[in-house]
Coordinates of C-alpha atoms in Angstrom, one line a residue:
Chain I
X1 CA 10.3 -11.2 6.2
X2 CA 6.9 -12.6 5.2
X3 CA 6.9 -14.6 1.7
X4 CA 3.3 -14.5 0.0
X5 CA 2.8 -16.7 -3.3
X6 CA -0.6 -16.4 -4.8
X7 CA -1.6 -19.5 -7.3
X8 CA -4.7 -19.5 -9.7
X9 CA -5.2 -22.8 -10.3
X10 CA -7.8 -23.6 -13.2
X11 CA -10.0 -27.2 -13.4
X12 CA -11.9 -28.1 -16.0
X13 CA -15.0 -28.6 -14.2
X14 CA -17.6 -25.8 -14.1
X15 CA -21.0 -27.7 -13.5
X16 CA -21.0 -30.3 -11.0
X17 CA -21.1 -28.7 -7.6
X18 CA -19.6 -32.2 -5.1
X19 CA -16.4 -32.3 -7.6
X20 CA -15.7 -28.8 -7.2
X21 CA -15.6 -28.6 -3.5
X22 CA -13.7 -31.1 -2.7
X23 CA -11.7 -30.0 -5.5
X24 CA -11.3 -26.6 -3.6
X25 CA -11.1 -28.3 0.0
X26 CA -8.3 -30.4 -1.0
X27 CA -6.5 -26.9 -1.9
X28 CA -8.0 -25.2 1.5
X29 CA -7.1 -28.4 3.5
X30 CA -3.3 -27.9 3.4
X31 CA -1.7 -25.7 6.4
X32 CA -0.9 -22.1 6.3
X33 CA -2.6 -21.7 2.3
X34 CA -6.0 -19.7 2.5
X35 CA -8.7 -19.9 -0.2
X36 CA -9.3 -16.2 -1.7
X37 CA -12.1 -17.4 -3.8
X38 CA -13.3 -19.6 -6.6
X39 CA -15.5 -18.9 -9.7
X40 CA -17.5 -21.5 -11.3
X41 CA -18.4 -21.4 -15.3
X42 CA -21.0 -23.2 -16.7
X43 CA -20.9 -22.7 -20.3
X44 CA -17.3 -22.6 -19.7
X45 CA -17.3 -25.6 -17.9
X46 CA -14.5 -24.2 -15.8
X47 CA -13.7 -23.3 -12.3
X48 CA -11.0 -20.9 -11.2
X49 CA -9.5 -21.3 -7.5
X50 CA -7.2 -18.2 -6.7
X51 CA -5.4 -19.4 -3.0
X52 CA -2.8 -17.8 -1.8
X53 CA -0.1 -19.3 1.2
X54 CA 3.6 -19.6 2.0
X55 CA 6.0 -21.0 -0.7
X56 CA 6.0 -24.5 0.8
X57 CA 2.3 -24.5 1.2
X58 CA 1.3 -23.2 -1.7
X59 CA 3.3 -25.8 -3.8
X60 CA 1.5 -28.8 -1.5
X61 CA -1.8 -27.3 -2.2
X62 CA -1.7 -26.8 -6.0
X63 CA -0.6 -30.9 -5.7
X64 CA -3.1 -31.6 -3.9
X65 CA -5.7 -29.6 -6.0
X66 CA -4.7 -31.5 -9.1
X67 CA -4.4 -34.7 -7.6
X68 CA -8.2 -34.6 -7.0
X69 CA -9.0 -33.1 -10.4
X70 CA -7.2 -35.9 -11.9
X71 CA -9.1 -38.6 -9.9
X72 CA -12.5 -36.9 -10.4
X73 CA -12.1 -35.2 -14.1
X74 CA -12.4 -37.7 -16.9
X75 CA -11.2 -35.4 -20.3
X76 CA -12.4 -38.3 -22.6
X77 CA -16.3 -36.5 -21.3
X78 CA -15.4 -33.1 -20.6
X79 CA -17.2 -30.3 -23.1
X80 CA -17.1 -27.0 -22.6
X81 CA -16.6 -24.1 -24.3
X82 CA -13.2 -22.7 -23.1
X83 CA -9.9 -24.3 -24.5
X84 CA -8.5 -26.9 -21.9
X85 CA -5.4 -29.4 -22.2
X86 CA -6.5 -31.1 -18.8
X87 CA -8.7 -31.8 -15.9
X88 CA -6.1 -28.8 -14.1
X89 CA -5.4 -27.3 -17.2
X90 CA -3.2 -23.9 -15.8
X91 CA -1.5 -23.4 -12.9
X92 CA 0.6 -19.9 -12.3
X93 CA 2.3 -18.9 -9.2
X94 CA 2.3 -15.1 -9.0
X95 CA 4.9 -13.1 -6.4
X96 CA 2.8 -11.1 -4.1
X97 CA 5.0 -10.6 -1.4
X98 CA 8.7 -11.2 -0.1
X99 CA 8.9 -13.6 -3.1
X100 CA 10.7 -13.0 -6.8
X101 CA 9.8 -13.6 -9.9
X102 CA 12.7 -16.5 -9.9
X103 CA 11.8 -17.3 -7.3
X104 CA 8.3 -18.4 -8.6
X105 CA 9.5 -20.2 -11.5
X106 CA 11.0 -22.5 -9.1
X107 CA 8.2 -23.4 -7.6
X108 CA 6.6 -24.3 -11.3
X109 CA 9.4 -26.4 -11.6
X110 CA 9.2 -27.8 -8.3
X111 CA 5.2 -28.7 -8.8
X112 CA 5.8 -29.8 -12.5
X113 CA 8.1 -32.4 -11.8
X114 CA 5.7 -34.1 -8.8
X115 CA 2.8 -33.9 -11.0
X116 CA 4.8 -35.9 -13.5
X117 CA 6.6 -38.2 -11.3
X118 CA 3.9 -38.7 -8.7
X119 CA 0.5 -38.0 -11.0
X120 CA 2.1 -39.1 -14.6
X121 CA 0.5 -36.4 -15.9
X122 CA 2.5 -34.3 -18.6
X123 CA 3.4 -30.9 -17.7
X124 CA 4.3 -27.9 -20.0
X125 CA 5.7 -25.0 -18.4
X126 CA 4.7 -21.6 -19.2
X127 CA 5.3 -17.8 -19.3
X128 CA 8.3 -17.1 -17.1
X129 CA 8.9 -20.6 -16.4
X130 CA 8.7 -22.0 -19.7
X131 CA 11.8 -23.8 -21.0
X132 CA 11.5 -22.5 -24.3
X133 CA 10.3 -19.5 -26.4
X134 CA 7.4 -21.1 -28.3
X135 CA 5.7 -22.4 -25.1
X136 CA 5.7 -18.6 -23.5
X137 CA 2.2 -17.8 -24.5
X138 CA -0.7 -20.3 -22.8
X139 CA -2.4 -20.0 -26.0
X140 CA 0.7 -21.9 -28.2
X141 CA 1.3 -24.3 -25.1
X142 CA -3.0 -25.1 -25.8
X143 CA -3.3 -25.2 -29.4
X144 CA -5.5 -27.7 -30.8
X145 CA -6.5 -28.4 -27.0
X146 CA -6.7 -32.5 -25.3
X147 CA -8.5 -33.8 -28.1
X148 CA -5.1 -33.0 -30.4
X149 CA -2.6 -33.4 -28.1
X150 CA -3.5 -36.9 -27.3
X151 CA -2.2 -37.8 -30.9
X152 CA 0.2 -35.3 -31.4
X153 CA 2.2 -35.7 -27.8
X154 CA 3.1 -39.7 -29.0
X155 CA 4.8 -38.5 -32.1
X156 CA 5.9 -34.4 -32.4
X157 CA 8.8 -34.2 -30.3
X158 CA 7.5 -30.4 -30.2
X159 CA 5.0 -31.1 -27.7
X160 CA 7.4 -33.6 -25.9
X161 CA 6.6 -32.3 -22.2
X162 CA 8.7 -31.0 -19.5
X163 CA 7.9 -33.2 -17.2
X164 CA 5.8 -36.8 -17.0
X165 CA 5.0 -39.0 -19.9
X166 CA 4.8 -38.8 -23.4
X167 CA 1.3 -39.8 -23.4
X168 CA -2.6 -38.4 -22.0
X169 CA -4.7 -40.3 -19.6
X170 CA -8.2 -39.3 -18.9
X171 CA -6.8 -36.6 -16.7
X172 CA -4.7 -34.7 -19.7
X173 CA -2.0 -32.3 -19.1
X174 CA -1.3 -29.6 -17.3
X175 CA 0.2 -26.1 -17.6
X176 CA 2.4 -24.8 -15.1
X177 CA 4.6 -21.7 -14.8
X178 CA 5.0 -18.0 -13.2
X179 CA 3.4 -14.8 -14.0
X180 CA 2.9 -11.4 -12.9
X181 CA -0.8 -10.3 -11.5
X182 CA -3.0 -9.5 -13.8
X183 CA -4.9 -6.2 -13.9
X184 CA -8.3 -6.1 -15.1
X185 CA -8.9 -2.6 -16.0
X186 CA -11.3 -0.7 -18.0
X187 CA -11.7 2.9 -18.7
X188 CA -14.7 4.7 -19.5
X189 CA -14.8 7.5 -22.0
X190 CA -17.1 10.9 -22.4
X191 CA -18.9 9.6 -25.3
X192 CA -21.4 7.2 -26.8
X193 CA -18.9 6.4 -29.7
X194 CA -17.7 2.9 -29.5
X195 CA -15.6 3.8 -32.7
X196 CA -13.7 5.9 -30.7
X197 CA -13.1 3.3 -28.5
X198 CA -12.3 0.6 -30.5
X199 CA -9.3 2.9 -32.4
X200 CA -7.9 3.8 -28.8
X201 CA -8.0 0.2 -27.9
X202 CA -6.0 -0.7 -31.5
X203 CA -4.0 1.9 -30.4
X204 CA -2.1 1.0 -27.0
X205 CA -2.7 -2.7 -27.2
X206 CA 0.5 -5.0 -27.9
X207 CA -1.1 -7.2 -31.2
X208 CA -1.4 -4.3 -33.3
X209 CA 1.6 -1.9 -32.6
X210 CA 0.9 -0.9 -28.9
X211 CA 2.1 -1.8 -25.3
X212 CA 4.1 -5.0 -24.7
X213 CA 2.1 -5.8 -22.1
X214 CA -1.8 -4.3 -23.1
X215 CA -4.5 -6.6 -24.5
X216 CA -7.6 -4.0 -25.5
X217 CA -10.6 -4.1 -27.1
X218 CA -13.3 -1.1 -27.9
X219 CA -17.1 -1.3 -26.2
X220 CA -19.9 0.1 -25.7
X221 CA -21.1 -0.3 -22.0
X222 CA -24.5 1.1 -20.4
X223 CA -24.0 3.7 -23.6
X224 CA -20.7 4.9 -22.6
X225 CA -17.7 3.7 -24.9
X226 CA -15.3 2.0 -23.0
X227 CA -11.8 0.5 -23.4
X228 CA -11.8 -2.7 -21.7
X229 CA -7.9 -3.8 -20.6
X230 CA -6.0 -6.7 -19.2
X231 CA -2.4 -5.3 -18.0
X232 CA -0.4 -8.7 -18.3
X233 CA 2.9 -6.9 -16.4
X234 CA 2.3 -3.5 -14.7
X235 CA 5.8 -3.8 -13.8
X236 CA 6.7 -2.7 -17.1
X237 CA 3.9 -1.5 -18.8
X238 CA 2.9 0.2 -15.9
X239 CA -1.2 1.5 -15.5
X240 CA 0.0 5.3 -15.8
X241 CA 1.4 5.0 -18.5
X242 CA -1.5 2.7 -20.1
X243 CA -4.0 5.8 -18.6
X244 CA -2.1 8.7 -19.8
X245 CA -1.8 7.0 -23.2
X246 CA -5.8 6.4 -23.5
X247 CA -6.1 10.4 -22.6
X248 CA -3.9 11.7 -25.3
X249 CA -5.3 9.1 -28.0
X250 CA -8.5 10.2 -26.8
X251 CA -8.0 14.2 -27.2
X252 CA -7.3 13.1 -30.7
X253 CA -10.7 12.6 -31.1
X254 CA -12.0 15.4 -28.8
X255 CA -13.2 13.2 -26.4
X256 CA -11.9 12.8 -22.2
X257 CA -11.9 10.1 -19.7
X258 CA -14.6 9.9 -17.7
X259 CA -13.6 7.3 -14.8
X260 CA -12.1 4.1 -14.8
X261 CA -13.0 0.5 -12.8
X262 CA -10.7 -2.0 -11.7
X263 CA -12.2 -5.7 -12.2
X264 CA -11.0 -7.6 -9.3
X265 CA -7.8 -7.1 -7.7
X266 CA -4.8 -4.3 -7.9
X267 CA -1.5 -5.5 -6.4
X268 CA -0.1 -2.6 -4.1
X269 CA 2.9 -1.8 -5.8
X270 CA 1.3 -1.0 -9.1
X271 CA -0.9 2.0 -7.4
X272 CA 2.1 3.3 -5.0
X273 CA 3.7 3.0 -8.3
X274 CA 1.2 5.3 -10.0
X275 CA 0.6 7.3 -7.0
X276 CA 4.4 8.1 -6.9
X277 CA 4.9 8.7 -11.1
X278 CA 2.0 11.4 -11.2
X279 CA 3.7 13.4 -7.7
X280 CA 7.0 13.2 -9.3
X281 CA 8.2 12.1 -6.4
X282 CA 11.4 11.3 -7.3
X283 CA 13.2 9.6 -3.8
X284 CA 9.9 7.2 -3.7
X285 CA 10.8 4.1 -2.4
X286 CA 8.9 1.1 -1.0
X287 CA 10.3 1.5 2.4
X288 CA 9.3 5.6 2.6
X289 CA 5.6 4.4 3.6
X290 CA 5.4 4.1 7.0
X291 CA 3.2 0.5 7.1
X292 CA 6.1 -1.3 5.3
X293 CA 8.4 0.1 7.9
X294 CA 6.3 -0.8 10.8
X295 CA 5.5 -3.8 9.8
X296 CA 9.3 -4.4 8.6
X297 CA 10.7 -3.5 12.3
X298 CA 7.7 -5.2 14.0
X299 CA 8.1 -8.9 12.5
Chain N
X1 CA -8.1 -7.1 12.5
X2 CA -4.8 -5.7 13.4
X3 CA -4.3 -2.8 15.4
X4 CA -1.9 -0.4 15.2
X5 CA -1.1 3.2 16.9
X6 CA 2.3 5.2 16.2
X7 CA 3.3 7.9 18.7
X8 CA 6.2 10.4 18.5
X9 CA 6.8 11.7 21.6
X10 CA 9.2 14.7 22.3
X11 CA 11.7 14.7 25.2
X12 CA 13.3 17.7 25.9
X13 CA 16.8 16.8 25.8
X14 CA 19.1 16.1 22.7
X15 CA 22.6 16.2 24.0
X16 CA 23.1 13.9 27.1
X17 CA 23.2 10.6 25.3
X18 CA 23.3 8.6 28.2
X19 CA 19.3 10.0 29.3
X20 CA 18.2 9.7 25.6
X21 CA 19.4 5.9 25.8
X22 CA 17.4 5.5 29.2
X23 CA 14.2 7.0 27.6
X24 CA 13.9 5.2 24.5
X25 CA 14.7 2.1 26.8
X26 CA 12.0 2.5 28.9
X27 CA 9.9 2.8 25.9
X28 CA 11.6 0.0 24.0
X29 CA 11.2 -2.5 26.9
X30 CA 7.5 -2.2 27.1
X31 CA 6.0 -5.6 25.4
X32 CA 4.7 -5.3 22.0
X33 CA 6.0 -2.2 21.3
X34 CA 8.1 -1.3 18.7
X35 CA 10.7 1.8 18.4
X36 CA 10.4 3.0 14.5
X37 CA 13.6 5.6 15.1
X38 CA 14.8 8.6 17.8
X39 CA 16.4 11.4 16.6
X40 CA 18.3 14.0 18.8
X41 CA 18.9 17.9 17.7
X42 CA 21.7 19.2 20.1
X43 CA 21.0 22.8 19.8
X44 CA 17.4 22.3 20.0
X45 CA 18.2 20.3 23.0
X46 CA 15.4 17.8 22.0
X47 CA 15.2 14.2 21.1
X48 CA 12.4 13.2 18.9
X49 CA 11.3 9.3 19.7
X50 CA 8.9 7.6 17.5
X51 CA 7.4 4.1 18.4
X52 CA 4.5 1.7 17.4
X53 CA 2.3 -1.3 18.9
X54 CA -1.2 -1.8 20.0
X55 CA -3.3 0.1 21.9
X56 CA -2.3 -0.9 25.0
X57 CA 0.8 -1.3 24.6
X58 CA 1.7 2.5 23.2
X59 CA -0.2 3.8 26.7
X60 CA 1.8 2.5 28.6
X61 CA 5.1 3.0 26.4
X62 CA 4.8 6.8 26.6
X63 CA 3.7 6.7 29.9
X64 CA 7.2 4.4 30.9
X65 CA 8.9 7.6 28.6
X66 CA 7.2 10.4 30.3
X67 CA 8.1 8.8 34.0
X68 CA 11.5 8.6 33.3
X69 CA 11.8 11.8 31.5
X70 CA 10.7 13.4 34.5
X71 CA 13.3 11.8 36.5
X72 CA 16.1 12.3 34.5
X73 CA 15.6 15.9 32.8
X74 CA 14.9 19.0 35.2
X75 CA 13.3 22.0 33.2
X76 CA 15.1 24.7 35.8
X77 CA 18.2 24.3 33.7
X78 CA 17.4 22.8 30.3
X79 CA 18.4 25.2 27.5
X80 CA 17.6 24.5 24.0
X81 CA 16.4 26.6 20.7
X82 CA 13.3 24.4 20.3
X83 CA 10.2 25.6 22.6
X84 CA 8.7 23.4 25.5
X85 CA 6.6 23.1 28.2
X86 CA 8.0 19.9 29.8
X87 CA 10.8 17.5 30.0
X88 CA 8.5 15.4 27.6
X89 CA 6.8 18.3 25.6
X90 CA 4.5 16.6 23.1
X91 CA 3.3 13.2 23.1
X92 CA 0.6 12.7 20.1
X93 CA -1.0 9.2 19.1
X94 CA -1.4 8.7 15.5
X95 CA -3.8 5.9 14.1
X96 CA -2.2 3.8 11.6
X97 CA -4.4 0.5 10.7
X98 CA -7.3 -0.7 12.6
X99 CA -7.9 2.6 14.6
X100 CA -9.9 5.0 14.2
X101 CA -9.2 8.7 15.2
X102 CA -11.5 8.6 18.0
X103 CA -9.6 5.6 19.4
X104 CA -7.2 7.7 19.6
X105 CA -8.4 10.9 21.7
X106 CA -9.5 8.2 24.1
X107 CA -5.4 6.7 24.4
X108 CA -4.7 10.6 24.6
X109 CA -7.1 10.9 27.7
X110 CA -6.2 7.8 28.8
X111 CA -2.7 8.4 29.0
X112 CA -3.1 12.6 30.3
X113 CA -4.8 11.1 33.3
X114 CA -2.5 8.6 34.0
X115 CA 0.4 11.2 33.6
X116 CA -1.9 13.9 35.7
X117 CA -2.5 11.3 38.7
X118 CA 0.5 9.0 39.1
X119 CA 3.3 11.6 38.2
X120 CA 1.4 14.5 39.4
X121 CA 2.4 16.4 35.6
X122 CA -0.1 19.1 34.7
X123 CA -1.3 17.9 30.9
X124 CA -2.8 19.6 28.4
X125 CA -4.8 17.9 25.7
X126 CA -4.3 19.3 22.2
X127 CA -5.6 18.9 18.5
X128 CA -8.1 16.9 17.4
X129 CA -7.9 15.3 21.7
X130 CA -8.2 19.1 22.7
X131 CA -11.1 19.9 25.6
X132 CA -11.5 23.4 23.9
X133 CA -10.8 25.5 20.6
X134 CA -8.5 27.5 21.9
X135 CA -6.0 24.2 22.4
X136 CA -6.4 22.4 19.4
X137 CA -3.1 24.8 18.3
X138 CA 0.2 23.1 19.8
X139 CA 1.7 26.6 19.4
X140 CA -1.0 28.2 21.5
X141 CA -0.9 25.7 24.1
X142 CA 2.7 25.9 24.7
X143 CA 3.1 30.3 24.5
X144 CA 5.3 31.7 26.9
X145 CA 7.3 28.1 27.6
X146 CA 8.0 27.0 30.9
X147 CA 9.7 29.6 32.3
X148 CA 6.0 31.7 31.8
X149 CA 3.7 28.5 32.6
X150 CA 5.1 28.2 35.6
X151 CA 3.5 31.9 37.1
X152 CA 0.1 31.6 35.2
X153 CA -1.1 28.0 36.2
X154 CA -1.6 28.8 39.1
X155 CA -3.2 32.2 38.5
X156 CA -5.0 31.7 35.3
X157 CA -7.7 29.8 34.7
X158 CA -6.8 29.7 30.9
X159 CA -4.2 27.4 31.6
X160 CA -5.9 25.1 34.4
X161 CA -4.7 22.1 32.7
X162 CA -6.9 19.2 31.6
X163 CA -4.8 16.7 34.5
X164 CA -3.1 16.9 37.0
X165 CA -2.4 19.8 39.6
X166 CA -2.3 23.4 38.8
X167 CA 1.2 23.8 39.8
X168 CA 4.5 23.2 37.7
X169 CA 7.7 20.6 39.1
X170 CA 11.0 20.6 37.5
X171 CA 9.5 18.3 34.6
X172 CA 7.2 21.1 33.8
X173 CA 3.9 20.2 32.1
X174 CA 3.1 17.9 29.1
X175 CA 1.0 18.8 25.7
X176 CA -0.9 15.3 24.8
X177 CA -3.2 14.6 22.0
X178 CA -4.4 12.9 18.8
X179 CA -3.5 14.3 15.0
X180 CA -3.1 12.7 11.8
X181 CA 0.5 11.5 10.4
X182 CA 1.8 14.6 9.3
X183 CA 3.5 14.1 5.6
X184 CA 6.7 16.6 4.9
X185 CA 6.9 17.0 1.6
X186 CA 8.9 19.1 -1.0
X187 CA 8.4 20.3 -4.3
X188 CA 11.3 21.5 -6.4
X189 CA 10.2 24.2 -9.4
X190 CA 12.1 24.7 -12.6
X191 CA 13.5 27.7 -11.9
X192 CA 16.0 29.1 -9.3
X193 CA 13.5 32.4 -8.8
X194 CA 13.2 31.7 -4.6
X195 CA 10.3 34.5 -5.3
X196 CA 7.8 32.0 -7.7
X197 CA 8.2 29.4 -4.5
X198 CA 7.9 32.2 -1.8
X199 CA 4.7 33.5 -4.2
X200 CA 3.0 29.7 -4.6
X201 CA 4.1 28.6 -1.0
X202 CA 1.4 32.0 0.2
X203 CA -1.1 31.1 -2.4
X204 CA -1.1 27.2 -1.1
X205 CA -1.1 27.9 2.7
X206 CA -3.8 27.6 4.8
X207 CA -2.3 31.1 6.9
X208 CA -2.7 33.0 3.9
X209 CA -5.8 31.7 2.2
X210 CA -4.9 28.4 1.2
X211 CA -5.9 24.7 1.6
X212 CA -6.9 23.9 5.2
X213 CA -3.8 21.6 6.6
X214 CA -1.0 22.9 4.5
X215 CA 1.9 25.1 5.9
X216 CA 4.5 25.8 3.0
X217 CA 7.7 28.4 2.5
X218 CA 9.4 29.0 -0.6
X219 CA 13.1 28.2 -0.3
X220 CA 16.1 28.4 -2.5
X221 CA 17.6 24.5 -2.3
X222 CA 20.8 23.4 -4.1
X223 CA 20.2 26.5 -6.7
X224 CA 16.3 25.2 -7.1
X225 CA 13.4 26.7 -6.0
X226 CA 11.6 24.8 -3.5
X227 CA 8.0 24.7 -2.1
X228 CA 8.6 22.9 1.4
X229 CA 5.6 21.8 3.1
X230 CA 3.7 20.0 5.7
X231 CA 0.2 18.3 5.3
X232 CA -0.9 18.2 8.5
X233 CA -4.0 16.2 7.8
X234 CA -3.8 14.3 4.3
X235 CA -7.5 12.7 4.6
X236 CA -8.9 16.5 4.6
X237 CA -6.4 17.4 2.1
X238 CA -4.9 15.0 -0.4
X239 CA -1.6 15.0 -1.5
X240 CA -2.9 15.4 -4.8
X241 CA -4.7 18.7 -4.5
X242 CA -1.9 20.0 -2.9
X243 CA 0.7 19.4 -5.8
X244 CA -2.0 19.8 -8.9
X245 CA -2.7 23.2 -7.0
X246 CA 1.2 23.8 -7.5
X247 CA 1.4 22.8 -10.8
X248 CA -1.3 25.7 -11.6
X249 CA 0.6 28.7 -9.7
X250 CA 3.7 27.4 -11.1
X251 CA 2.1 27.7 -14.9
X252 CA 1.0 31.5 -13.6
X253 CA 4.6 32.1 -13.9
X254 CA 5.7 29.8 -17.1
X255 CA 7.4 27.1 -14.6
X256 CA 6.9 23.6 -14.2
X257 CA 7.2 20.9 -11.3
X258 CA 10.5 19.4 -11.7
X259 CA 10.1 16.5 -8.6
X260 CA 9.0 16.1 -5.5
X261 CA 11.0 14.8 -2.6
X262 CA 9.4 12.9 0.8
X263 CA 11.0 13.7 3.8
X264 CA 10.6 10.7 6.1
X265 CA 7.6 8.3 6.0
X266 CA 4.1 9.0 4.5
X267 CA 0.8 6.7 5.4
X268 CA -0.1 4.1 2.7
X269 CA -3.5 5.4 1.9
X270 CA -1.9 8.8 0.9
X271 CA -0.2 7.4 -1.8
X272 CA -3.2 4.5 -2.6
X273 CA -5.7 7.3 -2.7
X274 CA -3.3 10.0 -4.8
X275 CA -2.9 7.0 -7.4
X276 CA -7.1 6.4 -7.8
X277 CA -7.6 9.8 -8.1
X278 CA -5.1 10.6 -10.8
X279 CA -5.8 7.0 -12.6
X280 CA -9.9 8.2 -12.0
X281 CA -10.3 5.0 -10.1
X282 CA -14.1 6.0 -9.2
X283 CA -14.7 2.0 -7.6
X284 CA -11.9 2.2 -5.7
X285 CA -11.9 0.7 -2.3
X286 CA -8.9 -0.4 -0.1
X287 CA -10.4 -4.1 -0.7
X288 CA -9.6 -3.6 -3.8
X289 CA -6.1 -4.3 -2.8
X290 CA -4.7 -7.5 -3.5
X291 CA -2.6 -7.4 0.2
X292 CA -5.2 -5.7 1.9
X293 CA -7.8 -8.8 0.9
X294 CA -4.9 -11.3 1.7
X295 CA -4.3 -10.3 5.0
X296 CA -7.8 -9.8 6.0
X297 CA -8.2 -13.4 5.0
X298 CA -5.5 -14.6 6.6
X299 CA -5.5 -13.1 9.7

C-alpha cells in the first residue's frame, strides 16, 4: 500500500530570493519527497513550501527545511506583516494517502522532538497533535508573536514548549502538528448584493453559530457577491453539505448559486464524497471505483 | 504518464473449473498484467474474466486467453443460456488512465489480426472499433449464434469478418472491440408500484426515447421499486443526468429517490465529474486534484 504525507512547511522569509531556494532545495534534496510548489510573499514576508513524500522522507525533509531557515533567518530583523513565532514558524503534516490522521501526529511528534534536541529550537504542537486544548488553534499557539514570546517563554509556564528549550534564539520557535487538507472554496451567487453574501457567510461559518469546521466571509468579486470559504475538515463538515446550506440561505433571500471555484487543491475523497451523497448512492465505498482497485491489486 | 487498459473478455464456458483455471492462467501469467476478478455463470455456461496492464501487455494477455480458449472449449457441443459466437465471445479493451479511446480501437485491431492470422479465428470488430454501422451493435454482430454463423460466413458477405478466414472451426468466431466502462447502476423509488419504475425506466431509455447510452427496466426488488440500469457510455451521458432525470419522472408520480446502489466498479471521473457538477464546480479540472497533481509530479 502506498503511504502519501503532504507537509506545508511555512518560513519567514518572503523577499530574498538565494535564502529561499536553498531553503526549498534543502526540502527537495532529500530522497523519495517531491516539491509541489512554493509561494513567496513580499508584504508578507513569507514563503509557503507544500512537498509531499513517504512518512520517513517527509519527516527528514521538514528537518532539513528548518535546519536551513534557522541558519539563514535572523528573527531579531525579520518584519513583515503576517504573525510569525519563528524563522519556520508552522509545519503541518496532512494524510493524503495510506496514512491516518494518528498516524500524522506521530510524525509532529517525531520532528518536534529533533528540532528541539538537534536545532534547540522550541516547539509547540498544534491542531491534532497538540498536547493540550489551548494550543489547538495556531492563532493561541502565536499570540503576541516572537517579539512576546521571547519574554514570556522564560517565565509563563503556559508557554513552556513541547519540546527544546525554555528560551528563543534568533531562529524562534516553531509550530508543529497534524491537520486535515484544507479547501479553499468560494461560491458565487446570482446577484450584485454583497449584503446577501455577507449574511450567508454569518450564516454557515463556525464563529458565529455555523459549521464546526467553515471560516466565511461576504464579497463582492468582478460584481458578483460571493461567499469566500476555507473548509478546515471536509471530513466532517463535508463541501455538500457547506453547498446545499449556501443554496437554502440563499433562496431566503431570492437569490441562487451561480457556480463555484476551488482555490488550489481538492483531496479526492472529499468530491467522491460529494459525488456519492448527491447520487444517494448508498453501498459507496472507496474500493467500488475501479482505479483504487486496479491500482490496489497491481502494487 | 501511466498507462493503463482494462479488458473483460468472455469465454464461453462457466462450468468446467479446471478450463476456467487454465484460461485465466494464461492470462494471469503474462508479465505486467493484472487479473481484477473472473466470474463463471453455470447455466449461462460462460466465464467472465476481467484483467488490467499496459498496452502491450493486455494484447498479448487476451491473445494468450483467446489461444487457449480455442484449445480447450469446442463450440460443436457447448450449451449454455447466454449467446455466443465463439469459445471466447467478446473481448473489449476499455481505457482507464493514460489512454485514450482511439488507443484503444488500435489494441482491438491489433489484437483481431493477430487472432485472424496466428489462430486462423474469423473476428469481428464491434463498437466504437467497429469497420461499419451495422457492427457497432454486439447484439447484431452476434444474431443467429454459432450454430447460424457457421452457414452464412461463407455465403454472405454481410458477415465476411474483419480477420481471419471466412470459414468457422470448433472455436467459432470472436466479437473484438473498444467501449467505454460500462457503470450498472440501480435506483430504488419510494414506492413498491413496479409500474412508476417500469413507466420512468421507458421514459429514461435510449430504445424508447431516452438518453443516448442508457438501457433501464423497472423491477420490483426486496418489496422496492427499482430502476436498474446500464450507462453504457458515462462521458456522453453523466451519471448525473441520468438520476436528476429520475428524480423528475419520479416527482410526476409523487415519489422520491430513496438510494442508489453500484453494482461492481465505476471509473473515477464518473464520480469526480458527478461531484463538480452538483457542487457547480465550473473550474474544475482533474488537476485540480490533490492525487492527481501528486502523482503526476512524482512519477
Amino acid at each position: 500500500m502506498r503511504q502519501v504525507v503532504e507537509c506545508v512547511a511555512n518560513f519567514s522569509e518572503g523577499q530574498r530570493v538565494d535564502v529561499i531556494d536553498q531553503i526549498v532545495n534543502a526540502i527537495d534534496d532529500v530522497w523519495g519527497v517531491t516539491v509541489l510548489g512554493s509561494e513567496s510573499d513580499v508584504d508578507h514576508n513569507r514563503t509557503v513550501v507544500s512537498f509531499a513524500g513517504k512518512p520517513d522522507g517527509i519527516v527528514e525533509a521538514a528537518f532539513e527545511g528548518i535546519r536551513r531557515a534557522s541558519e539563514l533567518i535572523n528573527l531579531d530583523v525579520h518584519r513583515g506583516q503576517h504573525p510569525r513565532l519563528g524563522a519556520t514558524d508552522v509545519v503541518p503534516f496532512i494524510p493524503i494517502e495510506g496514512v491516518t490522521m494518528a498516524d500524522c501526529v506521530k510524525l509532529a511528534r517525531q520532528l518536534g522532538q529533533r528540532v528541539g534536541e538537534e536545532l534547540q529550537i522550541p516547539v509547540y504542537l498544534y491542531e491534532q497533535a497538540a498536547t493540550r486544548t489551548d494550543r489547538q488553534n495556531l492563532a493561541d499557539v502565536r499570540r503576541g508573536e516572537y517579539e512576546v514570546l521571547k519574554q514570556t517563554i522564560t517565565t509563563d509556564p503556559d508557554r513552556q514548549p513541547d519540546f527544546g528549550p525554555t528560551q528563543l534564539g534568533t531562529a524562534g520557535a516553531t509550530i508543529i502538528g497534524a491537520r486535515y487538507a484544507l479547501i479553499a472554496f468560494n461560491v458565487y451567487l446570482t446577484t450584485d448584493n454583497i449584503d446577501v453574501a455577507k449574511k450567508i457567510a454569518q450564516a454557515i461559518r463556525h464563529s458565529s453559530g455555523g459549521l464546526r469546521y467553515v471560516k466565511a466571509l461576504g464579497l463582492l468579486v468582478d460584481g458578483r457577491a460571493q461567499v469566500s470559504m476555507n473548509l478546515t475538515n471536509y471530513k466532517e463538515t463535508p463541501i455538500h453539505r457547506v453547498v446545499e446550506m449556501i443554496r437554502i440561505e440563499a433562496q431566503r433571500y431570492g437569490v441562487g448559486i451561480e457556480s463555484s471555484e476551488l482555490i488550489g487543491l481538492i483531496p479526492q475523497d472529499a468530491l467522491l464524497d460529494a459525488a456519492a451523497w448527491y447520487l444517494q448512492m448508498d453501498n459507496y465505498q472507496p474500493d467500488k471505483v475501479l482505479e483504487h482497485r486496479l491500482q490496489r491489486l497491481m502494487s
